[in-house]
Tab-separated table of C-alpha atoms and ligand atoms in Angstrom:
chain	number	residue	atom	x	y	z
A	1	UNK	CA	-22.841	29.558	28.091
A	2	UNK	CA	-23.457	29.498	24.318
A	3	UNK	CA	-21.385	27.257	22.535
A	4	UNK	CA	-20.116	27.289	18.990
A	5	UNK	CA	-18.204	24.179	17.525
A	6	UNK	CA	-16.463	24.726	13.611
A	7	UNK	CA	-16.344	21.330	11.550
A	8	UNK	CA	-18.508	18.523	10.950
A	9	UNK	CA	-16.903	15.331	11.378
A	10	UNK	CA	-16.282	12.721	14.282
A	11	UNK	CA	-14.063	15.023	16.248
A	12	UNK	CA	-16.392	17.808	16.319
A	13	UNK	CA	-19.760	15.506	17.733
A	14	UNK	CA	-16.892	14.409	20.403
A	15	UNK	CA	-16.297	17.820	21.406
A	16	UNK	CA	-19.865	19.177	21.177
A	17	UNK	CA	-20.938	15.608	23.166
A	18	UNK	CA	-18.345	16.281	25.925
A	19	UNK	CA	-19.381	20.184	25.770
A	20	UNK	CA	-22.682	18.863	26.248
A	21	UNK	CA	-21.676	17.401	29.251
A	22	UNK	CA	-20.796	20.284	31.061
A	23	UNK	CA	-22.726	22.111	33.427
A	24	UNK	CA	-21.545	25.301	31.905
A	25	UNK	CA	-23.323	24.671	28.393
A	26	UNK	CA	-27.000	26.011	28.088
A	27	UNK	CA	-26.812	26.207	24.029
A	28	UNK	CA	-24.498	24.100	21.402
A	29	UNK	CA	-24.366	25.925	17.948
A	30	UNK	CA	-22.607	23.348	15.109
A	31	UNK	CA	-21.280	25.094	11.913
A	32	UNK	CA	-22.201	23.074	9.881
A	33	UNK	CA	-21.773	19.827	11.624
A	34	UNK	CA	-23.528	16.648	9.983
A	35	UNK	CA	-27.563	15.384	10.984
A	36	UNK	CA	-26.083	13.169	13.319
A	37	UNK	CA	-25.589	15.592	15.877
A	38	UNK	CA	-28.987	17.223	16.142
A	39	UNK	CA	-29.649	15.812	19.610
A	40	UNK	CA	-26.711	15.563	22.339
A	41	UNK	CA	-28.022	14.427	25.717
A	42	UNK	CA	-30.666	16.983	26.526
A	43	UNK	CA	-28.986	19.968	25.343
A	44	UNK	CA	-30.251	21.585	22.358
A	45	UNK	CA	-28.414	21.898	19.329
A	46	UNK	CA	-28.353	23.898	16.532
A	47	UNK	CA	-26.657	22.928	13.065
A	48	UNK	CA	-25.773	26.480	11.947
A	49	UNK	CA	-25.286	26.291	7.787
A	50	UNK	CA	-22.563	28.182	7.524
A	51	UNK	CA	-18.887	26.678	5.729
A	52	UNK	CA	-16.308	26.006	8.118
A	53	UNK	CA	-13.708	28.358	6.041
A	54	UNK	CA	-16.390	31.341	5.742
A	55	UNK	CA	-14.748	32.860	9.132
A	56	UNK	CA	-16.479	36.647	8.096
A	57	UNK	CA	-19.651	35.137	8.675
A	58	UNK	CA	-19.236	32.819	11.573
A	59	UNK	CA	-17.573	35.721	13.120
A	60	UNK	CA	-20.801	37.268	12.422
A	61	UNK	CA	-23.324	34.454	13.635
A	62	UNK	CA	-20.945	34.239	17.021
A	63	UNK	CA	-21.653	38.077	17.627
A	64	UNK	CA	-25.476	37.957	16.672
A	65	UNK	CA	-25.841	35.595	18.734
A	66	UNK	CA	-23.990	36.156	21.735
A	67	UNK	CA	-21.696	32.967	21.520
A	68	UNK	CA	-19.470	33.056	24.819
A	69	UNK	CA	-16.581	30.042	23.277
A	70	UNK	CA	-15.478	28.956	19.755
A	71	UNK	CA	-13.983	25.657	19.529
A	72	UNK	CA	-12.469	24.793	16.067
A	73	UNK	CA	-11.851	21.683	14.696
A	74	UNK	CA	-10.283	21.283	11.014
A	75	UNK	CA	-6.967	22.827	10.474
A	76	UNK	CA	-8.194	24.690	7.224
A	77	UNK	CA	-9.989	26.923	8.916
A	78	UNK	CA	-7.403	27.571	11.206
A	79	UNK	CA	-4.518	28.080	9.039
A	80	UNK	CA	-7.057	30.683	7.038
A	81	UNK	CA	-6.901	32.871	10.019
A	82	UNK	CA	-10.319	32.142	11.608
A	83	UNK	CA	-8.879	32.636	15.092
A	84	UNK	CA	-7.271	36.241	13.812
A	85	UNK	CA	-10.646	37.150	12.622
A	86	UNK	CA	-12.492	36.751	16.055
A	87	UNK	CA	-9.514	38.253	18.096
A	88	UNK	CA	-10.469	41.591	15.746
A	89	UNK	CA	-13.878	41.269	16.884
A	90	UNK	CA	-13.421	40.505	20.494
A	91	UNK	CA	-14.891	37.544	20.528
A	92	UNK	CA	-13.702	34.480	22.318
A	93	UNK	CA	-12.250	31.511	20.381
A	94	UNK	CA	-9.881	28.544	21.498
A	95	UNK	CA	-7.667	27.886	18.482
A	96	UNK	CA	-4.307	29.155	17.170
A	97	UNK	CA	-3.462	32.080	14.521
A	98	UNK	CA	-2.556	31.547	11.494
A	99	UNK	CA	0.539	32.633	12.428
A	100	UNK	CA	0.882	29.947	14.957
A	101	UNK	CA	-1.300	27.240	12.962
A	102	UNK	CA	2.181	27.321	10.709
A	103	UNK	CA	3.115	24.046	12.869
A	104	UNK	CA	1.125	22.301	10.784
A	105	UNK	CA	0.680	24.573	7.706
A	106	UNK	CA	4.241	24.022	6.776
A	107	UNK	CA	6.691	21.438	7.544
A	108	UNK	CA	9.157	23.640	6.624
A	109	UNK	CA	8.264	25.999	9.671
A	110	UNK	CA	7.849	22.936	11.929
A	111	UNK	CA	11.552	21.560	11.254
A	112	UNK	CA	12.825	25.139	11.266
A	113	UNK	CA	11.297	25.797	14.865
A	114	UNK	CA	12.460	21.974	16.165
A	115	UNK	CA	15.712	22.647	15.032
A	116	UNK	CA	16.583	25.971	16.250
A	117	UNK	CA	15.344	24.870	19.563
A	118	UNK	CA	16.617	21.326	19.746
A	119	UNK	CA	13.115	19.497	19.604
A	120	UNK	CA	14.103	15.892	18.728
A	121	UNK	CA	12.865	14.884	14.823
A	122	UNK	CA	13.755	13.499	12.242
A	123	UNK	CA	16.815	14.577	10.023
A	124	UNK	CA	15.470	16.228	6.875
A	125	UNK	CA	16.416	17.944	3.338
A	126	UNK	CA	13.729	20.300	1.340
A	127	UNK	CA	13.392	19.990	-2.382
A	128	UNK	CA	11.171	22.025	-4.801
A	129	UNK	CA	12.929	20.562	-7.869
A	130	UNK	CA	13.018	16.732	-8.795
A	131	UNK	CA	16.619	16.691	-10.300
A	132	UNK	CA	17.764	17.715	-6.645
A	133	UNK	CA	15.512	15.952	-5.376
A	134	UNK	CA	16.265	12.652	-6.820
A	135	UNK	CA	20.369	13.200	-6.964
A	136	UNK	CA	19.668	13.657	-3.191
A	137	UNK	CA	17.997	9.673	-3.056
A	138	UNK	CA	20.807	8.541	-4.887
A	139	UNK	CA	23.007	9.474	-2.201
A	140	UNK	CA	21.079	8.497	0.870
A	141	UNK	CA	19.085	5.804	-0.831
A	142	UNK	CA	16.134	4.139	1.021
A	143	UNK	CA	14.117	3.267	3.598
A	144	UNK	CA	13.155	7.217	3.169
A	145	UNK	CA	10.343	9.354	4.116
A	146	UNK	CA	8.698	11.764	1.271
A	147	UNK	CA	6.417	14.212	2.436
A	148	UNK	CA	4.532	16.891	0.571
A	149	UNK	CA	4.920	20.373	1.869
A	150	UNK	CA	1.595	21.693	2.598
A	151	UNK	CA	-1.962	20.608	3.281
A	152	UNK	CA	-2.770	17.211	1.647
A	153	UNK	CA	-5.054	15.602	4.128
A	154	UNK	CA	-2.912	12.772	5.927
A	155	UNK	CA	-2.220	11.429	2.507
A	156	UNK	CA	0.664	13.650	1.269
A	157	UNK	CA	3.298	11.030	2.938
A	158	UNK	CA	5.182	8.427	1.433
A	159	UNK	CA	6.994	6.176	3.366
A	160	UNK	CA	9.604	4.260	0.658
A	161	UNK	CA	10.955	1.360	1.374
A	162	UNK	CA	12.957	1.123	-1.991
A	163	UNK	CA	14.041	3.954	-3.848
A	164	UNK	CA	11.961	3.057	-6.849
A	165	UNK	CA	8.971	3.720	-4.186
A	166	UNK	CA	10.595	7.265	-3.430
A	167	UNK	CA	11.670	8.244	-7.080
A	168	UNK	CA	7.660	7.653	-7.991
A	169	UNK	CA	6.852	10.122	-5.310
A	170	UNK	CA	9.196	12.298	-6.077
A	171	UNK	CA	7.869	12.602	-9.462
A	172	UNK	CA	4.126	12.688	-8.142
A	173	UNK	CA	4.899	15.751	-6.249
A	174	UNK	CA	7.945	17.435	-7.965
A	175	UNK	CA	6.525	17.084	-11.566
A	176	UNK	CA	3.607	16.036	-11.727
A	177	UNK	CA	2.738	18.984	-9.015
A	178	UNK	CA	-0.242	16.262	-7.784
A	179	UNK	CA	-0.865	17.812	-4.299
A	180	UNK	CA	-0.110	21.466	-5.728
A	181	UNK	CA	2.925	23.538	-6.401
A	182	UNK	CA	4.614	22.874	-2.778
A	183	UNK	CA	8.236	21.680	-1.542
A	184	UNK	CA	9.374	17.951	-0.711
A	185	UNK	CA	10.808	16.943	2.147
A	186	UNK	CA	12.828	14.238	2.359
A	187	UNK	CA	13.563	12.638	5.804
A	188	UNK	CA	15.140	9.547	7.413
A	189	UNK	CA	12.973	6.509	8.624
A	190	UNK	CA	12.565	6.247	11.859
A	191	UNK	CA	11.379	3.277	14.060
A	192	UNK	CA	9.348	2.558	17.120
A	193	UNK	CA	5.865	2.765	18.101
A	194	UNK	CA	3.533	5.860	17.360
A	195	UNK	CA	1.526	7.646	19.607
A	196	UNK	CA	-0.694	10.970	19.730
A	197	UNK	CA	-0.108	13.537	22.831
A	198	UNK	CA	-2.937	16.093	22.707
A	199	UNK	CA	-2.487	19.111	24.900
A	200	UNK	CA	-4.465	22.581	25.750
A	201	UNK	CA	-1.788	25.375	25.415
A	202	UNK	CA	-2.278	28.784	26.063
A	203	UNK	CA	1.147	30.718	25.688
A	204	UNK	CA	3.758	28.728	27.790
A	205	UNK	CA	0.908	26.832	29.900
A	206	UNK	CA	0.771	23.467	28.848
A	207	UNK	CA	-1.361	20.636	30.173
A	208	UNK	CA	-1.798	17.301	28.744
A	209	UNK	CA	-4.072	14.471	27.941
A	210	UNK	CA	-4.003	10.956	28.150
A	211	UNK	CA	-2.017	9.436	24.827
A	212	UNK	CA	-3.993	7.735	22.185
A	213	UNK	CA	-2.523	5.708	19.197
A	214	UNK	CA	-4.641	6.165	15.743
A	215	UNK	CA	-4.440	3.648	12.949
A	216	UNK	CA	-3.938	5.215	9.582
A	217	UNK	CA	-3.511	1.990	6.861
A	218	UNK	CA	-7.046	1.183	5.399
A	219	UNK	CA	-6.892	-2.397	5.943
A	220	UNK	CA	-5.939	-5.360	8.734
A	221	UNK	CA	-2.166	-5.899	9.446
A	222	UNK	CA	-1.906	-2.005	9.040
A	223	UNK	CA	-1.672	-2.302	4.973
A	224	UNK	CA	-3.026	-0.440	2.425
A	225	UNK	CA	-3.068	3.255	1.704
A	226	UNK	CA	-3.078	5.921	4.305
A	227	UNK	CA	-6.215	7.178	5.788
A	228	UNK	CA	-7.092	10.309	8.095
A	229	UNK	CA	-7.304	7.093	10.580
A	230	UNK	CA	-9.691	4.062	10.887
A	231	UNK	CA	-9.932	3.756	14.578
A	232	UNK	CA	-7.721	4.927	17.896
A	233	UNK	CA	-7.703	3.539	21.719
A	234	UNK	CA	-6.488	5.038	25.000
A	235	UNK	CA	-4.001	3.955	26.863
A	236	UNK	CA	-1.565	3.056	24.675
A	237	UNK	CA	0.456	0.336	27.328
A	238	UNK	CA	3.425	0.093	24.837
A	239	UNK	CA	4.396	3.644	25.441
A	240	UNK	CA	5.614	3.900	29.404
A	241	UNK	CA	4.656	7.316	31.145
A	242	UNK	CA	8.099	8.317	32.102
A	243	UNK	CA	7.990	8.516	28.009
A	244	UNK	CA	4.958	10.266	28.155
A	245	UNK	CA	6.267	12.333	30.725
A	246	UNK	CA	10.201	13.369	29.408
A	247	UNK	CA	7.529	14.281	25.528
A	248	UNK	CA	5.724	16.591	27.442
A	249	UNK	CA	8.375	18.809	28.685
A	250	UNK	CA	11.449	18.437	25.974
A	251	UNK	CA	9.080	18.042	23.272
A	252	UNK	CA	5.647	19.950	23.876
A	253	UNK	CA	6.463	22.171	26.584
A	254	UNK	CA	9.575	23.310	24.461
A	255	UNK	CA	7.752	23.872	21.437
A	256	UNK	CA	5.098	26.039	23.342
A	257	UNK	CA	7.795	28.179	24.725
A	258	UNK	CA	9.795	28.158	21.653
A	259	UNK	CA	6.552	29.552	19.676
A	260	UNK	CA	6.336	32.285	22.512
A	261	UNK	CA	9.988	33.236	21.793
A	262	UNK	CA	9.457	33.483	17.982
A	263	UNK	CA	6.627	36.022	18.774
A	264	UNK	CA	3.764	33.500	17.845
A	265	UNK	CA	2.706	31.999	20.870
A	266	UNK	CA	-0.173	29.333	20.445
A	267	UNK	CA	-3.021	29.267	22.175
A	268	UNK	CA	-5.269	25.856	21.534
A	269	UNK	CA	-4.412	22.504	20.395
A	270	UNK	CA	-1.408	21.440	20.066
A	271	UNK	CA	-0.707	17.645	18.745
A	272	UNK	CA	2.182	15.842	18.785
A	273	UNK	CA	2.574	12.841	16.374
A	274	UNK	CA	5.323	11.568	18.418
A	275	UNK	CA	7.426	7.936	18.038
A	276	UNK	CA	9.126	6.658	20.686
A	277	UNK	CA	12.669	5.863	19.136
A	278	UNK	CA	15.568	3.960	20.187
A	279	UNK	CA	16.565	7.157	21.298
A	280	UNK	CA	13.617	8.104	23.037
A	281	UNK	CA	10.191	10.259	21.324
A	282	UNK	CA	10.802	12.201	18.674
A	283	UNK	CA	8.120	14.369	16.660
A	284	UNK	CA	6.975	12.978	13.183
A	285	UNK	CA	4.461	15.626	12.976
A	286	UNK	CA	2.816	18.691	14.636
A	287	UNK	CA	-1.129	19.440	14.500
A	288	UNK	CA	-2.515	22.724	15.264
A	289	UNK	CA	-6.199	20.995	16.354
A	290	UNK	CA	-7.645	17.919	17.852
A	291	UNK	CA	-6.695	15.103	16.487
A	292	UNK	CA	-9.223	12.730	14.341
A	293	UNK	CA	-9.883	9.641	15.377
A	294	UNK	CA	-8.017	10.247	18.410
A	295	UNK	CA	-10.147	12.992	20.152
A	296	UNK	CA	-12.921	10.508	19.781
A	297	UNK	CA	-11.550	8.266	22.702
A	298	UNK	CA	-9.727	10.629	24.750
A	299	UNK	CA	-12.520	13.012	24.820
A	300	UNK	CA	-14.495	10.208	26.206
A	301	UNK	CA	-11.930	9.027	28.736
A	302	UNK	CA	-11.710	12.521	29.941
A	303	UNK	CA	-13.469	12.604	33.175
A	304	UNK	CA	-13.256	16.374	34.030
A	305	UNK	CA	-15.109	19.337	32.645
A	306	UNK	CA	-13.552	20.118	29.057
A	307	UNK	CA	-14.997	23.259	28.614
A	308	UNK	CA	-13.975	24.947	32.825
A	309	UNK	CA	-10.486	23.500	31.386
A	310	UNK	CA	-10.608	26.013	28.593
A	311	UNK	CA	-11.704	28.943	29.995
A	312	UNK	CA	-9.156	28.194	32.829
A	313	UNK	CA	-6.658	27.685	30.678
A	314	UNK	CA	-7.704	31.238	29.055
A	315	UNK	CA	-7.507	33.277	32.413
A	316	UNK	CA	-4.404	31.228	32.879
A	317	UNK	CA	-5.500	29.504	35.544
A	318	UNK	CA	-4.117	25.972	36.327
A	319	UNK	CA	-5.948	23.301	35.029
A	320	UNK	CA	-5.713	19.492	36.149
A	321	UNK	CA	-7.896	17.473	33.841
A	322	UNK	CA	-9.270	14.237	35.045
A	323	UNK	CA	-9.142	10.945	33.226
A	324	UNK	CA	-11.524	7.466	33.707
A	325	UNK	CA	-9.278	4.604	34.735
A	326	UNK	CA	-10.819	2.563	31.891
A	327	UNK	CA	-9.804	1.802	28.396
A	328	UNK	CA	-11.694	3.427	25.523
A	329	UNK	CA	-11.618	2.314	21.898
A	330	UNK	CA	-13.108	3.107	18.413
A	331	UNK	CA	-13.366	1.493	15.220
A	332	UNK	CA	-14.386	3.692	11.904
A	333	UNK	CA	-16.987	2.223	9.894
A	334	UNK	CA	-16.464	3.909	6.063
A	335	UNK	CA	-17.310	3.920	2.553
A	336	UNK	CA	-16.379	0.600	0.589
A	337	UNK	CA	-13.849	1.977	-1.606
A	338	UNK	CA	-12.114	4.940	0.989
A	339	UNK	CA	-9.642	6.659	0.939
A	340	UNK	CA	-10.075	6.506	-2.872
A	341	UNK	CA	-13.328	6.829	-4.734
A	342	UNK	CA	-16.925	5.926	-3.088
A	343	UNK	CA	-20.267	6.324	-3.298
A	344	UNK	CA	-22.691	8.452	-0.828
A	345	UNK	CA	-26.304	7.860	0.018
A	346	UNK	CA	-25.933	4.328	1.394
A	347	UNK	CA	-29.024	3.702	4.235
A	348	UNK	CA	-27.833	2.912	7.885
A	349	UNK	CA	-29.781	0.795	9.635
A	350	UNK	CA	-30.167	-0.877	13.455
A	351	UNK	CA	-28.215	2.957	14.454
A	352	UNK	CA	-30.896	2.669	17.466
A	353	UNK	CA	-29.709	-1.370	18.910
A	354	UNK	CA	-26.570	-0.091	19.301
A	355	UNK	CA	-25.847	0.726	22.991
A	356	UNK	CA	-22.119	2.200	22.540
A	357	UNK	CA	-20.892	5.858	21.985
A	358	UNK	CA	-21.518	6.459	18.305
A	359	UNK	CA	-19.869	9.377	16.949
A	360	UNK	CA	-21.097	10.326	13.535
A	361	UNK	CA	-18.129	11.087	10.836
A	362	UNK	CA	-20.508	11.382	7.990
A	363	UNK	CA	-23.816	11.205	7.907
A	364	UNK	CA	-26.988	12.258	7.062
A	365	UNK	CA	-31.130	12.107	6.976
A	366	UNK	CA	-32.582	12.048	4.251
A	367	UNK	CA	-36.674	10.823	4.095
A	368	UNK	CA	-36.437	10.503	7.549
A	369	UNK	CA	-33.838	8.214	7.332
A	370	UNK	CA	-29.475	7.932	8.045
A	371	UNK	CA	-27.478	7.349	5.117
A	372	UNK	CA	-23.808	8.035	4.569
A	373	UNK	CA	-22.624	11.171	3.854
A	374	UNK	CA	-18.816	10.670	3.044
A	375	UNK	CA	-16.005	8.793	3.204
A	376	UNK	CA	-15.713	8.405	6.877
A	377	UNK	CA	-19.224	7.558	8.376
A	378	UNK	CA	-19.656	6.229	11.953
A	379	UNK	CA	-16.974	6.124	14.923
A	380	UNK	CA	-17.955	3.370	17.691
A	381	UNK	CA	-16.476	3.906	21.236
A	382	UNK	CA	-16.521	0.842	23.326
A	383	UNK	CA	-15.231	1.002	26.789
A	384	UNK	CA	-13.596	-2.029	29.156
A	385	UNK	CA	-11.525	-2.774	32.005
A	386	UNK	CA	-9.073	-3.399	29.893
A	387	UNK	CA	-8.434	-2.715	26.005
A	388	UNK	CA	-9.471	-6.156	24.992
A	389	UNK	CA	-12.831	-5.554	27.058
A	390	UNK	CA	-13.566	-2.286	25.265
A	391	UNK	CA	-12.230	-3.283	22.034
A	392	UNK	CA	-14.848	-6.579	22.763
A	393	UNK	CA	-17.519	-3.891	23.552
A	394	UNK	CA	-16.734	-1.588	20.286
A	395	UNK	CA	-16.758	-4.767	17.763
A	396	UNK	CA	-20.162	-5.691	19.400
A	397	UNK	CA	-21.415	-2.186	18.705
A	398	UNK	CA	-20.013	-2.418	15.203
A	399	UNK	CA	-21.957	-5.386	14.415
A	400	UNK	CA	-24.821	-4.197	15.314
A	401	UNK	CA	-25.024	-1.732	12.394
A	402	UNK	CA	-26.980	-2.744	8.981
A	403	UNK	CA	-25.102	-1.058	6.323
A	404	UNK	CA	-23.158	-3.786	3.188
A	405	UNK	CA	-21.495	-0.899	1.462
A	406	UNK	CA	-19.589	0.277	4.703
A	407	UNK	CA	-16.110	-2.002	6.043
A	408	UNK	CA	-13.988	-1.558	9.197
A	409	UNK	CA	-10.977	-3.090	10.465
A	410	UNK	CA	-11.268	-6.028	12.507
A	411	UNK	CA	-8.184	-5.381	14.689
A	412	UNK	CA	-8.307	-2.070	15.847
A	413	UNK	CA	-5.831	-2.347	19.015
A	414	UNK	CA	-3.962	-5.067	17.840
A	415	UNK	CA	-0.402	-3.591	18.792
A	416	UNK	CA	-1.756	-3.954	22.854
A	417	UNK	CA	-4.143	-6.668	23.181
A	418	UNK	CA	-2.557	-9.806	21.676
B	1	AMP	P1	2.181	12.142	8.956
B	1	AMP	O1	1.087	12.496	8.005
B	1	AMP	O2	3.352	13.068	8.945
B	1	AMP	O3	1.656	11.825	10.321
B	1	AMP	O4	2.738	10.739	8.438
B	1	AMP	C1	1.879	9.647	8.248
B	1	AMP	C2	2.545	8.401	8.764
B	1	AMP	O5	3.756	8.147	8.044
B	1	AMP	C3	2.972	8.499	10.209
B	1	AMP	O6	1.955	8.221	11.099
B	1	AMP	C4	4.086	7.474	10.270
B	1	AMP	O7	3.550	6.177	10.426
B	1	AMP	C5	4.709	7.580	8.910
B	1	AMP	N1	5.898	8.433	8.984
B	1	AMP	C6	5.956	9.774	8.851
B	1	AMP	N2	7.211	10.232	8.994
B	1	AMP	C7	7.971	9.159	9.240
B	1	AMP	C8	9.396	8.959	9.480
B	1	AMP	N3	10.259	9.970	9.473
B	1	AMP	N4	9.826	7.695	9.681
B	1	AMP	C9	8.965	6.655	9.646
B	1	AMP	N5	7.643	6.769	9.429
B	1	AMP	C10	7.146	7.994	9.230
B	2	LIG	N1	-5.180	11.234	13.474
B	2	LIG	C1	-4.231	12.063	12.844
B	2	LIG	C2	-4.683	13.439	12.608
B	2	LIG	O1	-5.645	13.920	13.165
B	2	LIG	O2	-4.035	14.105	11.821
């Protein structure tokens, strides 16, 4: 089968790596992917140059050249339509509509849906003007939750814990329109661990991965600004599977079914940012795609065939995905200076001593050599009995690597190995 993967980060080398796995795959087409995926085991790859939001012509490319499965990873794309556009031309692709990518595209439409079909979140107001806005933190006051309305890549989220904190991002948003012209919501704090539950949905099938917690604070101790995540690990021990288990049908289940009533059912993945409360798991967020840093670890821990799952799950056949009994976790190496400004073009060295999984975020060759290529660079996967053994065997990888203007966190894991 002829493969084609959208994106070009860490997510989308674990998918095509994993697709390379399976017997199915004869060819892996990458659009545009990054240098560091030009060889995957021993299947060939091909780096196709096209923009992951030009959908007319990677509808194109999949029909001149045959491709059997599209796999999608960044939400962009998705929420432009890219799935509508290959449904018109018969071709075969494994993400959501537009329609259905709404779970993430707006808030709005994810607290509407969870509400109308009791899906436990957070309680929430909407604002689009600050006066409101603001009278409204008066009243409630703080610990509070700001969010920006719209796409603002994982750092559109404020969580205040005074309500000078909240009245700054307030104004951010509501006047000084610094994400773009969206709403504000405003919802309460909640409490309790965080975890990630991935699942491949077609229509009202469901089936589910192994959890995965991410880390999103730049820095040790989980401080510092929010990040699209600086490493992840599966299993997440603090989270017990009767948990796991009650999320998957009041939370994910119901939301699949719920989509199918509203007359967008979702076909893809579905990601639920999920905390487990004192009242048991409720959603903090929806994600209409794999999640990133987390696919990186449970794609890895996934011992069955990814790509028979999706087809399966496209016939709507059952599908009972396998998982290692080992513990898998990743630390980020990125730019000195990320998630605000930094530099590009810094030279990776000692790539080849280092015997781990190494997922490249962003990278590239240039004069024959690997040099960063954004703010996120390299993603190393160790793997262990336990999560102290693989998060042993990730630090060991990350050590390995020769590059002064990168940093990582030294404590990826922290919350279960102490
Ligand atoms: P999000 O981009 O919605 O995943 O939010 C980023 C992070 O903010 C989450 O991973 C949580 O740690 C935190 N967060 C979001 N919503 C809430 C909430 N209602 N209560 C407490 N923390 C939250
Ligand atoms: N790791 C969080 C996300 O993919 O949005």
């Amino acid at each position: 089968m002829k493969i084609l993967i959208i994106g070009r980060g860490g997510r989308e080398h674990a998918i095509a790596w994993k697709a390379a796995q399976s017997p199915l795959t004869t060819q892996l087409y990458i659009a545009p992917g990054n240098d560091g995926m030009r060889t995957i085991n021993n299947v060939p790859v091909e780096l196709v140059p096209i923009d992951e939001q030009d959908s007319e012509a990677l509808v194109a490319f999949a029909r001149d050249h045959a491709v059997d499965l599209t796999i999608v990873g960044p939400e962009a794309a998705l929420i432009n339509g890219i799935a509508n556009r290959f449904h018109e031309a018969g071709l075969t692709i494994f993400a959501p509509t537009a329609e259905a990518a709404s779970i993430e595209g707006s808030k709005q439409f994810a607290k509407d849906l969870m509400i109308k079909y009791n899906i436990p979140t957070a309680t929430f107001q909407i604002f689009d003007q600050y006066e409101k806005a603001s009278a409204y933190l008066k009243e409630v006051g703080a610990p509070i939750v700001i969010k920006y309305d719209g796409i603002a890549a994982g750092k559109g989220v404020v969580v205040a814990m005074t309500i000078e904190e909240a009245d700054q991002a307030l104004r951010d948003m509501l006047l000084d329109h610094n994400f773009g012209d969206g709403k504000v919501l405003m919802e309460e704090f909640l409490q309790g661990p965080e975890f990630s539950l991935l699942t491949l949905v077609n229509g009202r099938q469901v089936v589910p991965l192994v959890i995965a917690q991410d880390h999103k604070r730049a820095y040790d101790g989980d401080k510092g600004p929010n990040t699209g995540g600086m490493g992840a690990y599966s299993p997440v021990p603090v989270i017990p599977q009767e948990q796991v288990d009650w999320a998957v049908k009041h939370i994910m289940q119901a939301t699949a079914d719920a989509m199918v009533e509203e007359g967008c059912p979702f076909t893809g993945i579905l990601y639920g940012g999920l905390m487990l409360t004192a009242q048991g798991p409720k959603v903090i967020e929806f994600n209409a795609r794999f999640g990133d840093p987390e696919t990186e670890v449970v794609l890895p821990k996934m011992k069955s065939d990814l790509i028979q799952h999706i087809l399966d799950l496209l016939a709507n056949k059952p599908v009972t995905p396998e998982f290692y009994d080992e513990a898998f976790l990743g630390v980020v190496l990125a730019a000195k200076g990320y998630p605000g400004k930094y530099g590009k073009g810094f030279p990776i060295r000692n790539l080849d001593h280092v015997t781990q999984t190494v997922f490249h975020m962003g990278t590239k060759i240039k004069d024959g050599e690997c040099v960063s290529n954004g703010g996120r660079v390299l993603f190393v996967v160790g793997k262990g009995k336990t999560l102290a053994e693989a998060q042993r065997d990730a630090y060991e990888g990350v050590h390995k690597i020769a590059c002064p203007d990168l940093f990582f966190r030294e404590d990826i894991g922290w919350q279960a190995i102490r």
